[in-house]
């Protein structure tokens, strides 16, 4: 059974007012008392200790994880429950308590409220909603090291494929990752599929604008574009050339673009995806990348422009202006 509104709001208030100064044993003892959790068992690990708790009515479980030397895995966590409706209720309670998130990332989504001692996060993993407190300095140091020196897939796994940064003095001087280049068309297509799926799924859970439009451009003024509608369905577009020979038309048709209704006056062709699951996202990415390649453009000459909203696409793998890759 999911927690009631009152139970969810009480849990949020308790997490928002945790005193984790020091992130040491006394801090965890204070947290257990403050949260009112009852211990179930503890498991010893190398340099760490994990403790399971009964987190109260409606929740699945609570967890204290006392990490090793650098503490970046240290956390207080509760699995609140499952489903979109519950995630939206917890998100609403957090915004009433703390205001807008400092940072949002995805896939997830993950919403983070930043404080000097603790980061408070709401994250969607699968169907579950997780509320987590983590040590600010340790986590951000780990993210800095990852962004600077980790392999791209490790970096994207930790930092996400997209990011929205809020405003406020708590963000002054904060290091923010800049993303990772894709090496070739294949990697770009894979990253684009993940981005498309994440954007449609994640932004529907954040009460953001229904329109999300990104254009990928070439030096010859060819382009492809994807945009969402207010109901979070996806529409993709590809520009049409003046010289539409049979070979080009066969290529586009083979990709899945419907050219039968295109006239000489049309400047683009479209395809709609009423429900975007993982396979649909891969199809959409393949169609967009194939349309770009049909123009003979070099991969290194691509760049993208986010029309709306204000989001950084960390995983798309191409720059935001022509020539910025070099």
PDB file of C-alpha atoms in Angstrom:
ATOM      1  CA  UNK A   1       0.000   0.000   0.000  1.00  0.00           C
ATOM      2  CA  UNK A   2       1.367   3.423  -0.987  1.00  0.00           C
ATOM      3  CA  UNK A   3       1.799   6.089   1.684  1.00  0.00           C
ATOM      4  CA  UNK A   4      -0.996   8.609   2.087  1.00  0.00           C
ATOM      5  CA  UNK A   5      -0.432  12.282   1.309  1.00  0.00           C
ATOM      6  CA  UNK A   6       0.094  13.016   5.005  1.00  0.00           C
ATOM      7  CA  UNK A   7       2.557  10.129   5.379  1.00  0.00           C
ATOM      8  CA  UNK A   8       4.505  11.161   2.278  1.00  0.00           C
ATOM      9  CA  UNK A   9       4.682  14.776   3.420  1.00  0.00           C
ATOM     10  CA  UNK A  10       5.791  13.761   6.893  1.00  0.00           C
ATOM     11  CA  UNK A  11       8.546  11.594   5.411  1.00  0.00           C
ATOM     12  CA  UNK A  12       9.678  14.473   3.184  1.00  0.00           C
ATOM     13  CA  UNK A  13       9.756  16.904   6.137  1.00  0.00           C
ATOM     14  CA  UNK A  14      11.843  14.492   8.197  1.00  0.00           C
ATOM     15  CA  UNK A  15      14.321  13.969   5.349  1.00  0.00           C
ATOM     16  CA  UNK A  16      14.513  17.708   4.665  1.00  0.00           C
ATOM     17  CA  UNK A  17      15.426  18.398   8.311  1.00  0.00           C
ATOM     18  CA  UNK A  18      17.970  15.606   8.845  1.00  0.00           C
ATOM     19  CA  UNK A  19      21.075  16.727  10.719  1.00  0.00           C
ATOM     20  CA  UNK A  20      23.837  14.689   9.102  1.00  0.00           C
ATOM     21  CA  UNK A  21      26.721  16.931  10.166  1.00  0.00           C
ATOM     22  CA  UNK A  22      29.868  14.825  10.072  1.00  0.00           C
ATOM     23  CA  UNK A  23      28.234  11.859   8.355  1.00  0.00           C
ATOM     24  CA  UNK A  24      29.622   9.739  11.202  1.00  0.00           C
ATOM     25  CA  UNK A  25      28.088   7.227  13.619  1.00  0.00           C
ATOM     26  CA  UNK A  26      26.502   9.935  15.837  1.00  0.00           C
ATOM     27  CA  UNK A  27      24.906  11.459  12.718  1.00  0.00           C
ATOM     28  CA  UNK A  28      23.367   8.115  11.754  1.00  0.00           C
ATOM     29  CA  UNK A  29      22.132   7.620  15.331  1.00  0.00           C
ATOM     30  CA  UNK A  30      20.469  11.047  15.167  1.00  0.00           C
ATOM     31  CA  UNK A  31      18.948  10.156  11.797  1.00  0.00           C
ATOM     32  CA  UNK A  32      17.398   6.909  13.080  1.00  0.00           C
ATOM     33  CA  UNK A  33      15.772   8.741  15.976  1.00  0.00           C
ATOM     34  CA  UNK A  34      14.659  11.652  13.820  1.00  0.00           C
ATOM     35  CA  UNK A  35      13.115   9.404  11.170  1.00  0.00           C
ATOM     36  CA  UNK A  36      11.560   7.040  13.693  1.00  0.00           C
ATOM     37  CA  UNK A  37      12.872   3.987  11.837  1.00  0.00           C
ATOM     38  CA  UNK A  38      13.178   0.556  13.433  1.00  0.00           C
ATOM     39  CA  UNK A  39      16.316  -1.505  12.572  1.00  0.00           C
ATOM     40  CA  UNK A  40      15.907  -4.884  10.872  1.00  0.00           C
ATOM     41  CA  UNK A  41      19.445  -6.154  10.254  1.00  0.00           C
ATOM     42  CA  UNK A  42      22.947  -5.046   9.302  1.00  0.00           C
ATOM     43  CA  UNK A  43      25.450  -6.482   6.837  1.00  0.00           C
ATOM     44  CA  UNK A  44      29.166  -5.856   7.198  1.00  0.00           C
ATOM     45  CA  UNK A  45      31.163  -5.162   4.049  1.00  0.00           C
ATOM     46  CA  UNK A  46      34.746  -4.199   3.282  1.00  0.00           C
ATOM     47  CA  UNK A  47      35.109  -0.695   4.744  1.00  0.00           C
ATOM     48  CA  UNK A  48      31.333  -0.178   4.939  1.00  0.00           C
ATOM     49  CA  UNK A  49      28.171  -1.215   6.742  1.00  0.00           C
ATOM     50  CA  UNK A  50      24.633  -1.490   5.377  1.00  0.00           C
ATOM     51  CA  UNK A  51      21.653  -1.442   7.732  1.00  0.00           C
ATOM     52  CA  UNK A  52      18.032  -2.204   6.761  1.00  0.00           C
ATOM     53  CA  UNK A  53      15.164  -0.441   8.517  1.00  0.00           C
ATOM     54  CA  UNK A  54      11.411  -0.576   8.722  1.00  0.00           C
ATOM     55  CA  UNK A  55      10.711   2.903   7.363  1.00  0.00           C
ATOM     56  CA  UNK A  56       7.083   3.146   8.426  1.00  0.00           C
ATOM     57  CA  UNK A  57       3.601   2.901   6.872  1.00  0.00           C
ATOM     58  CA  UNK A  58       3.361   2.677   3.105  1.00  0.00           C
ATOM     59  CA  UNK A  59       7.102   2.545   2.372  1.00  0.00           C
ATOM     60  CA  UNK A  60       9.022  -0.468   1.084  1.00  0.00           C
ATOM     61  CA  UNK A  61      12.196  -0.206   3.183  1.00  0.00           C
ATOM     62  CA  UNK A  62      14.797   2.166   4.569  1.00  0.00           C
ATOM     63  CA  UNK A  63      18.575   1.847   4.342  1.00  0.00           C
ATOM     64  CA  UNK A  64      21.578   3.352   6.060  1.00  0.00           C
ATOM     65  CA  UNK A  65      24.782   2.808   4.101  1.00  0.00           C
ATOM     66  CA  UNK A  66      27.919   3.917   5.926  1.00  0.00           C
ATOM     67  CA  UNK A  67      30.444   4.074   3.117  1.00  0.00           C
ATOM     68  CA  UNK A  68      34.174   3.550   3.076  1.00  0.00           C
ATOM     69  CA  UNK A  69      37.058   5.993   3.190  1.00  0.00           C
ATOM     70  CA  UNK A  70      35.813   8.676   0.773  1.00  0.00           C
ATOM     71  CA  UNK A  71      32.104   8.365   1.701  1.00  0.00           C
ATOM     72  CA  UNK A  72      30.750   9.049  -1.805  1.00  0.00           C
ATOM     73  CA  UNK A  73      28.500   5.968  -1.479  1.00  0.00           C
ATOM     74  CA  UNK A  74      27.326   6.916   2.033  1.00  0.00           C
ATOM     75  CA  UNK A  75      23.592   7.551   2.161  1.00  0.00           C
ATOM     76  CA  UNK A  76      20.274   7.444   3.978  1.00  0.00           C
ATOM     77  CA  UNK A  77      17.692   6.007   1.583  1.00  0.00           C
ATOM     78  CA  UNK A  78      14.036   5.031   1.538  1.00  0.00           C
ATOM     79  CA  UNK A  79      12.140   3.333  -1.250  1.00  0.00           C
ATOM     80  CA  UNK A  80       8.872   5.225  -0.955  1.00  0.00           C
ATOM     81  CA  UNK A  81       6.876   3.051  -3.361  1.00  0.00           C
ATOM     82  CA  UNK A  82       5.956   2.636  -7.021  1.00  0.00           C
ATOM     83  CA  UNK A  83       4.174   4.464  -9.818  1.00  0.00           C
ATOM     84  CA  UNK A  84       3.912   7.847 -11.510  1.00  0.00           C
ATOM     85  CA  UNK A  85       1.219   9.146  -9.166  1.00  0.00           C
ATOM     86  CA  UNK A  86       3.324   8.520  -6.067  1.00  0.00           C
ATOM     87  CA  UNK A  87       6.455  10.040  -7.642  1.00  0.00           C
ATOM     88  CA  UNK A  88       4.493  13.183  -8.489  1.00  0.00           C
ATOM     89  CA  UNK A  89       3.085  13.423  -4.949  1.00  0.00           C
ATOM     90  CA  UNK A  90       6.530  13.143  -3.366  1.00  0.00           C
ATOM     91  CA  UNK A  91       7.931  15.635  -5.860  1.00  0.00           C
ATOM     92  CA  UNK A  92       5.146  18.084  -4.998  1.00  0.00           C
ATOM     93  CA  UNK A  93       5.808  17.687  -1.265  1.00  0.00           C
ATOM     94  CA  UNK A  94       9.536  18.329  -1.764  1.00  0.00           C
ATOM     95  CA  UNK A  95       8.900  21.468  -3.781  1.00  0.00           C
ATOM     96  CA  UNK A  96       6.471  22.751  -1.149  1.00  0.00           C
ATOM     97  CA  UNK A  97       9.109  22.119   1.515  1.00  0.00           C
ATOM     98  CA  UNK A  98      12.311  23.152  -0.295  1.00  0.00           C
ATOM     99  CA  UNK A  99      11.336  25.009  -3.474  1.00  0.00           C
ATOM    100  CA  UNK A 100      12.615  24.165  -6.934  1.00  0.00           C
ATOM    101  CA  UNK A 101      15.362  21.523  -7.289  1.00  0.00           C
ATOM    102  CA  UNK A 102      18.955  22.715  -7.612  1.00  0.00           C
ATOM    103  CA  UNK A 103      19.693  20.195 -10.367  1.00  0.00           C
ATOM    104  CA  UNK A 104      17.649  17.715 -12.398  1.00  0.00           C
ATOM    105  CA  UNK A 105      19.170  14.853 -14.376  1.00  0.00           C
ATOM    106  CA  UNK A 106      18.147  11.839 -16.375  1.00  0.00           C
ATOM    107  CA  UNK A 107      17.522   9.089 -17.276  1.00  0.00           C
ATOM    108  CA  UNK A 108      15.543   8.775 -14.100  1.00  0.00           C
ATOM    109  CA  UNK A 109      14.655  11.443 -13.498  1.00  0.00           C
ATOM    110  CA  UNK A 110      16.781  12.490 -10.546  1.00  0.00           C
ATOM    111  CA  UNK A 111      15.898  15.720  -8.742  1.00  0.00           C
ATOM    112  CA  UNK A 112      18.508  17.118  -6.342  1.00  0.00           C
ATOM    113  CA  UNK A 113      18.225  19.771  -3.637  1.00  0.00           C
ATOM    114  CA  UNK A 114      21.708  20.951  -2.638  1.00  0.00           C
ATOM    115  CA  UNK A 115      22.750  21.950   0.856  1.00  0.00           C
ATOM    116  CA  UNK A 116      26.193  22.528   2.397  1.00  0.00           C
ATOM    117  CA  UNK A 117      26.143  19.210   4.308  1.00  0.00           C
ATOM    118  CA  UNK A 118      23.665  17.011   2.469  1.00  0.00           C
ATOM    119  CA  UNK A 119      22.191  16.493  -0.967  1.00  0.00           C
ATOM    120  CA  UNK A 120      18.538  15.470  -0.888  1.00  0.00           C
ATOM    121  CA  UNK A 121      17.482  13.517  -3.975  1.00  0.00           C
ATOM    122  CA  UNK A 122      14.283  12.116  -5.408  1.00  0.00           C
ATOM    123  CA  UNK A 123      14.996   9.538  -8.079  1.00  0.00           C
ATOM    124  CA  UNK A 124      12.891   7.300 -10.270  1.00  0.00           C
ATOM    125  CA  UNK A 125      14.543   3.880 -10.747  1.00  0.00           C
ATOM    126  CA  UNK A 126      12.367   1.507 -12.761  1.00  0.00           C
ATOM    127  CA  UNK A 127       8.895   1.963 -11.291  1.00  0.00           C
ATOM    128  CA  UNK A 128      10.188   2.916  -7.836  1.00  0.00           C
ATOM    129  CA  UNK A 129      10.518   6.323  -6.191  1.00  0.00           C
ATOM    130  CA  UNK A 130      13.592   6.663  -3.954  1.00  0.00           C
ATOM    131  CA  UNK A 131      14.275   9.474  -1.494  1.00  0.00           C
ATOM    132  CA  UNK A 132      17.952   9.765  -0.545  1.00  0.00           C
ATOM    133  CA  UNK A 133      20.212  11.979   1.582  1.00  0.00           C
ATOM    134  CA  UNK A 134      23.920  11.968   0.613  1.00  0.00           C
ATOM    135  CA  UNK A 135      27.036  13.884   1.766  1.00  0.00           C
ATOM    136  CA  UNK A 136      27.517  16.943  -0.434  1.00  0.00           C
ATOM    137  CA  UNK A 137      31.308  17.201  -0.507  1.00  0.00           C
ATOM    138  CA  UNK A 138      31.977  13.489  -1.010  1.00  0.00           C
ATOM    139  CA  UNK A 139      29.423  13.083  -3.807  1.00  0.00           C
ATOM    140  CA  UNK A 140      30.460  16.202  -5.674  1.00  0.00           C
ATOM    141  CA  UNK A 141      34.150  15.299  -5.438  1.00  0.00           C
ATOM    142  CA  UNK A 142      33.319  11.890  -6.920  1.00  0.00           C
ATOM    143  CA  UNK A 143      31.309  13.503  -9.729  1.00  0.00           C
ATOM    144  CA  UNK A 144      34.209  15.866 -10.464  1.00  0.00           C
ATOM    145  CA  UNK A 145      36.683  12.973 -10.694  1.00  0.00           C
ATOM    146  CA  UNK A 146      34.273  11.011 -12.875  1.00  0.00           C
ATOM    147  CA  UNK A 147      33.629  13.915 -15.254  1.00  0.00           C
ATOM    148  CA  UNK A 148      37.348  14.628 -15.597  1.00  0.00           C
ATOM    149  CA  UNK A 149      38.860  11.181 -15.930  1.00  0.00           C
ATOM    150  CA  UNK A 150      36.315   8.371 -16.288  1.00  0.00           C
ATOM    151  CA  UNK A 151      35.404   6.626 -19.517  1.00  0.00           C
ATOM    152  CA  UNK A 152      32.393   8.245 -21.246  1.00  0.00           C
ATOM    153  CA  UNK A 153      29.966   5.430 -20.495  1.00  0.00           C
ATOM    154  CA  UNK A 154      30.930   5.493 -16.819  1.00  0.00           C
ATOM    155  CA  UNK A 155      30.515   9.253 -16.770  1.00  0.00           C
ATOM    156  CA  UNK A 156      27.126   9.178 -18.452  1.00  0.00           C
ATOM    157  CA  UNK A 157      26.025   6.374 -16.128  1.00  0.00           C
ATOM    158  CA  UNK A 158      26.789   8.539 -13.097  1.00  0.00           C
ATOM    159  CA  UNK A 159      26.057  12.050 -14.370  1.00  0.00           C
ATOM    160  CA  UNK A 160      23.206  11.347 -16.785  1.00  0.00           C
ATOM    161  CA  UNK A 161      22.418  12.088 -20.427  1.00  0.00           C
ATOM    162  CA  UNK A 162      20.710  15.416 -19.722  1.00  0.00           C
ATOM    163  CA  UNK A 163      20.847  18.041 -17.003  1.00  0.00           C
ATOM    164  CA  UNK A 164      18.848  21.103 -15.957  1.00  0.00           C
ATOM    165  CA  UNK A 165      20.553  23.503 -13.553  1.00  0.00           C
ATOM    166  CA  UNK A 166      18.454  25.739 -11.318  1.00  0.00           C
ATOM    167  CA  UNK A 167      19.298  29.079  -9.758  1.00  0.00           C
ATOM    168  CA  UNK A 168      20.313  30.226  -6.313  1.00  0.00           C
ATOM    169  CA  UNK A 169      23.316  31.005  -4.121  1.00  0.00           C
ATOM    170  CA  UNK A 170      23.723  27.322  -3.247  1.00  0.00           C
ATOM    171  CA  UNK A 171      24.954  26.784  -6.826  1.00  0.00           C
ATOM    172  CA  UNK A 172      27.653  29.489  -6.802  1.00  0.00           C
ATOM    173  CA  UNK A 173      30.982  27.994  -7.830  1.00  0.00           C
ATOM    174  CA  UNK A 174      29.518  24.533  -8.351  1.00  0.00           C
ATOM    175  CA  UNK A 175      31.354  22.336 -10.851  1.00  0.00           C
ATOM    176  CA  UNK A 176      29.031  21.065 -13.571  1.00  0.00           C
ATOM    177  CA  UNK A 177      29.924  18.365 -16.104  1.00  0.00           C
ATOM    178  CA  UNK A 178      30.058  19.324 -19.756  1.00  0.00           C
ATOM    179  CA  UNK A 179      29.206  16.054 -21.447  1.00  0.00           C
ATOM    180  CA  UNK A 180      31.119  13.662 -23.701  1.00  0.00           C
ATOM    181  CA  UNK A 181      31.728  13.609 -27.438  1.00  0.00           C
ATOM    182  CA  UNK A 182      30.419  10.701 -29.494  1.00  0.00           C
ATOM    183  CA  UNK A 183      33.116   9.061 -31.599  1.00  0.00           C
ATOM    184  CA  UNK A 184      31.089   8.229 -34.700  1.00  0.00           C
ATOM    185  CA  UNK A 185      27.629   7.857 -36.241  1.00  0.00           C
ATOM    186  CA  UNK A 186      26.958   4.575 -34.442  1.00  0.00           C
ATOM    187  CA  UNK A 187      27.686   5.968 -31.005  1.00  0.00           C
ATOM    188  CA  UNK A 188      25.712   9.121 -31.798  1.00  0.00           C
ATOM    189  CA  UNK A 189      22.676   7.024 -32.769  1.00  0.00           C
ATOM    190  CA  UNK A 190      22.900   4.964 -29.571  1.00  0.00           C
ATOM    191  CA  UNK A 191      23.194   8.081 -27.408  1.00  0.00           C
ATOM    192  CA  UNK A 192      20.356   9.790 -29.280  1.00  0.00           C
ATOM    193  CA  UNK A 193      18.025   6.828 -28.671  1.00  0.00           C
ATOM    194  CA  UNK A 194      18.733   6.976 -24.930  1.00  0.00           C
ATOM    195  CA  UNK A 195      18.191  10.730 -24.906  1.00  0.00           C
ATOM    196  CA  UNK A 196      14.875  10.526 -26.776  1.00  0.00           C
ATOM    197  CA  UNK A 197      13.488   7.833 -24.498  1.00  0.00           C
ATOM    198  CA  UNK A 198      14.642   9.635 -21.376  1.00  0.00           C
ATOM    199  CA  UNK A 199      13.315  13.050 -22.373  1.00  0.00           C
ATOM    200  CA  UNK A 200       9.825  11.784 -23.165  1.00  0.00           C
ATOM    201  CA  UNK A 201       9.576   9.624 -20.047  1.00  0.00           C
ATOM    202  CA  UNK A 202      11.381  11.866 -17.560  1.00  0.00           C
ATOM    203  CA  UNK A 203      10.002  15.284 -18.399  1.00  0.00           C
ATOM    204  CA  UNK A 204       6.440  14.001 -18.132  1.00  0.00           C
ATOM    205  CA  UNK A 205       7.208  13.499 -14.409  1.00  0.00           C
ATOM    206  CA  UNK A 206       8.536  17.011 -13.806  1.00  0.00           C
ATOM    207  CA  UNK A 207       5.606  19.252 -14.667  1.00  0.00           C
ATOM    208  CA  UNK A 208       7.735  20.924 -17.304  1.00  0.00           C
ATOM    209  CA  UNK A 209       6.736  22.419 -20.657  1.00  0.00           C
ATOM    210  CA  UNK A 210       5.043  20.018 -23.027  1.00  0.00           C
ATOM    211  CA  UNK A 211       7.139  21.229 -25.951  1.00  0.00           C
ATOM    212  CA  UNK A 212      10.729  20.002 -26.056  1.00  0.00           C
ATOM    213  CA  UNK A 213      12.424  20.761 -29.366  1.00  0.00           C
ATOM    214  CA  UNK A 214      15.978  20.012 -30.487  1.00  0.00           C
ATOM    215  CA  UNK A 215      17.441  20.602 -33.954  1.00  0.00           C
ATOM    216  CA  UNK A 216      20.553  18.861 -35.314  1.00  0.00           C
ATOM    217  CA  UNK A 217      22.109  20.957 -38.078  1.00  0.00           C
ATOM    218  CA  UNK A 218      24.657  20.600 -40.884  1.00  0.00           C
ATOM    219  CA  UNK A 219      26.783  23.277 -42.601  1.00  0.00           C
ATOM    220  CA  UNK A 220      24.671  22.870 -45.764  1.00  0.00           C
ATOM    221  CA  UNK A 221      21.493  23.917 -43.886  1.00  0.00           C
ATOM    222  CA  UNK A 222      20.108  20.390 -43.812  1.00  0.00           C
ATOM    223  CA  UNK A 223      18.655  19.409 -40.473  1.00  0.00           C
ATOM    224  CA  UNK A 224      16.667  16.914 -38.479  1.00  0.00           C
ATOM    225  CA  UNK A 225      14.489  17.844 -35.539  1.00  0.00           C
ATOM    226  CA  UNK A 226      12.585  16.163 -32.732  1.00  0.00           C
ATOM    227  CA  UNK A 227       9.852  17.756 -30.699  1.00  0.00           C
ATOM    228  CA  UNK A 228       7.329  16.656 -28.104  1.00  0.00           C
ATOM    229  CA  UNK A 229       3.678  17.561 -27.803  1.00  0.00           C
ATOM    230  CA  UNK A 230       1.946  18.515 -24.520  1.00  0.00           C
ATOM    231  CA  UNK A 231       0.798  14.902 -24.081  1.00  0.00           C
ATOM    232  CA  UNK A 232       4.458  13.795 -24.386  1.00  0.00           C
ATOM    233  CA  UNK A 233       4.130  12.088 -27.728  1.00  0.00           C
ATOM    234  CA  UNK A 234       7.091  12.497 -30.067  1.00  0.00           C
ATOM    235  CA  UNK A 235       7.299  13.940 -33.581  1.00  0.00           C
ATOM    236  CA  UNK A 236      10.454  13.837 -35.682  1.00  0.00           C
ATOM    237  CA  UNK A 237      11.274  15.901 -38.784  1.00  0.00           C
ATOM    238  CA  UNK A 238      13.863  15.740 -41.542  1.00  0.00           C
ATOM    239  CA  UNK A 239      14.574  18.470 -44.083  1.00  0.00           C
ATOM    240  CA  UNK A 240      13.976  17.747 -47.748  1.00  0.00           C
ATOM    241  CA  UNK A 241      16.492  18.501 -50.485  1.00  0.00           C
ATOM    242  CA  UNK A 242      15.743  20.197 -53.751  1.00  0.00           C
ATOM    243  CA  UNK A 243      17.223  17.266 -55.646  1.00  0.00           C
ATOM    244  CA  UNK A 244      15.114  14.302 -54.521  1.00  0.00           C
ATOM    245  CA  UNK A 245      16.360  11.553 -56.782  1.00  0.00           C
ATOM    246  CA  UNK A 246      15.144   7.969 -56.614  1.00  0.00           C
ATOM    247  CA  UNK A 247      18.196   6.715 -54.688  1.00  0.00           C
ATOM    248  CA  UNK A 248      17.646   9.310 -51.931  1.00  0.00           C
ATOM    249  CA  UNK A 249      13.913   8.517 -51.840  1.00  0.00           C
ATOM    250  CA  UNK A 250      14.628   4.784 -51.571  1.00  0.00           C
ATOM    251  CA  UNK A 251      17.029   5.423 -48.693  1.00  0.00           C
ATOM    252  CA  UNK A 252      14.523   7.559 -46.796  1.00  0.00           C
ATOM    253  CA  UNK A 253      11.678   5.108 -47.403  1.00  0.00           C
ATOM    254  CA  UNK A 254      13.853   2.247 -46.205  1.00  0.00           C
ATOM    255  CA  UNK A 255      14.463   4.163 -42.975  1.00  0.00           C
ATOM    256  CA  UNK A 256      10.730   4.479 -42.360  1.00  0.00           C
ATOM    257  CA  UNK A 257      10.030   8.021 -43.595  1.00  0.00           C
ATOM    258  CA  UNK A 258       6.694   8.270 -45.454  1.00  0.00           C
ATOM    259  CA  UNK A 259       7.279  10.210 -48.645  1.00  0.00           C
ATOM    260  CA  UNK A 260       4.028   9.347 -50.430  1.00  0.00           C
ATOM    261  CA  UNK A 261       2.256  12.568 -49.414  1.00  0.00           C
ATOM    262  CA  UNK A 262       5.260  14.891 -49.817  1.00  0.00           C
ATOM    263  CA  UNK A 263       4.839  17.659 -52.393  1.00  0.00           C
ATOM    264  CA  UNK A 264       7.392  19.856 -54.124  1.00  0.00           C
ATOM    265  CA  UNK A 265       6.461  22.714 -51.781  1.00  0.00           C
ATOM    266  CA  UNK A 266       7.159  20.748 -48.580  1.00  0.00           C
ATOM    267  CA  UNK A 267      10.404  21.561 -46.795  1.00  0.00           C
ATOM    268  CA  UNK A 268      10.399  18.624 -44.384  1.00  0.00           C
ATOM    269  CA  UNK A 269       8.958  15.171 -43.803  1.00  0.00           C
ATOM    270  CA  UNK A 270       7.568  14.057 -40.438  1.00  0.00           C
ATOM    271  CA  UNK A 271       6.876  10.908 -38.478  1.00  0.00           C
ATOM    272  CA  UNK A 272       4.911  10.646 -35.221  1.00  0.00           C
ATOM    273  CA  UNK A 273       5.358   8.255 -32.304  1.00  0.00           C
ATOM    274  CA  UNK A 274       2.180   8.267 -30.161  1.00  0.00           C
ATOM    275  CA  UNK A 275       3.812   6.098 -27.469  1.00  0.00           C
ATOM    276  CA  UNK A 276       7.585   6.012 -27.200  1.00  0.00           C
ATOM    277  CA  UNK A 277       8.994   2.851 -25.671  1.00  0.00           C
ATOM    278  CA  UNK A 278      12.632   1.787 -25.861  1.00  0.00           C
ATOM    279  CA  UNK A 279      12.295   0.196 -29.316  1.00  0.00           C
ATOM    280  CA  UNK A 280      10.423   3.224 -30.683  1.00  0.00           C
ATOM    281  CA  UNK A 281      13.221   5.464 -29.419  1.00  0.00           C
ATOM    282  CA  UNK A 282      15.775   3.333 -31.267  1.00  0.00           C
ATOM    283  CA  UNK A 283      13.655   3.532 -34.430  1.00  0.00           C
ATOM    284  CA  UNK A 284      13.329   7.319 -34.161  1.00  0.00           C
ATOM    285  CA  UNK A 285      17.085   7.702 -33.612  1.00  0.00           C
ATOM    286  CA  UNK A 286      17.849   5.465 -36.602  1.00  0.00           C
ATOM    287  CA  UNK A 287      15.521   7.518 -38.825  1.00  0.00           C
ATOM    288  CA  UNK A 288      17.023  10.836 -37.707  1.00  0.00           C
ATOM    289  CA  UNK A 289      20.617   9.700 -38.119  1.00  0.00           C
ATOM    290  CA  UNK A 290      19.872   8.011 -41.448  1.00  0.00           C
ATOM    291  CA  UNK A 291      18.261  11.197 -42.766  1.00  0.00           C
ATOM    292  CA  UNK A 292      21.376  13.192 -41.847  1.00  0.00           C
ATOM    293  CA  UNK A 293      23.684  10.661 -43.470  1.00  0.00           C
ATOM    294  CA  UNK A 294      21.593  10.682 -46.662  1.00  0.00           C
ATOM    295  CA  UNK A 295      22.893  14.212 -47.295  1.00  0.00           C
ATOM    296  CA  UNK A 296      26.528  13.063 -47.263  1.00  0.00           C
ATOM    297  CA  UNK A 297      27.447  15.253 -44.306  1.00  0.00           C
ATOM    298  CA  UNK A 298      30.551  14.464 -42.236  1.00  0.00           C
ATOM    299  CA  UNK A 299      29.742  13.436 -38.678  1.00  0.00           C
ATOM    300  CA  UNK A 300      32.302  15.903 -37.294  1.00  0.00           C
ATOM    301  CA  UNK A 301      30.367  18.802 -38.875  1.00  0.00           C
ATOM    302  CA  UNK A 302      27.125  18.230 -36.942  1.00  0.00           C
ATOM    303  CA  UNK A 303      25.928  20.449 -34.105  1.00  0.00           C
ATOM    304  CA  UNK A 304      22.699  20.730 -32.136  1.00  0.00           C
ATOM    305  CA  UNK A 305      20.492  23.490 -30.832  1.00  0.00           C
ATOM    306  CA  UNK A 306      18.029  23.121 -27.978  1.00  0.00           C
ATOM    307  CA  UNK A 307      15.064  25.372 -28.775  1.00  0.00           C
ATOM    308  CA  UNK A 308      13.290  24.670 -25.487  1.00  0.00           C
ATOM    309  CA  UNK A 309      13.460  24.063 -22.568  1.00  0.00           C
ATOM    310  CA  UNK A 310      16.734  25.153 -20.904  1.00  0.00           C
ATOM    311  CA  UNK A 311      18.475  21.784 -20.769  1.00  0.00           C
ATOM    312  CA  UNK A 312      22.011  20.543 -21.362  1.00  0.00           C
ATOM    313  CA  UNK A 313      22.136  17.315 -23.374  1.00  0.00           C
ATOM    314  CA  UNK A 314      25.248  15.793 -21.816  1.00  0.00           C
ATOM    315  CA  UNK A 315      24.961  12.545 -23.734  1.00  0.00           C
ATOM    316  CA  UNK A 316      24.015  13.615 -27.236  1.00  0.00           C
ATOM    317  CA  UNK A 317      27.692  13.698 -28.202  1.00  0.00           C
ATOM    318  CA  UNK A 318      27.812  16.683 -30.598  1.00  0.00           C
ATOM    319  CA  UNK A 319      28.498  20.376 -29.867  1.00  0.00           C
ATOM    320  CA  UNK A 320      26.048  23.253 -29.526  1.00  0.00           C
ATOM    321  CA  UNK A 321      27.676  25.299 -32.295  1.00  0.00           C
ATOM    322  CA  UNK A 322      29.430  24.551 -35.563  1.00  0.00           C
ATOM    323  CA  UNK A 323      33.132  23.838 -35.179  1.00  0.00           C
ATOM    324  CA  UNK A 324      33.073  23.661 -31.368  1.00  0.00           C
ATOM    325  CA  UNK A 325      34.142  20.021 -31.438  1.00  0.00           C
ATOM    326  CA  UNK A 326      37.656  20.945 -32.515  1.00  0.00           C
TER     327      UNK A 326
END
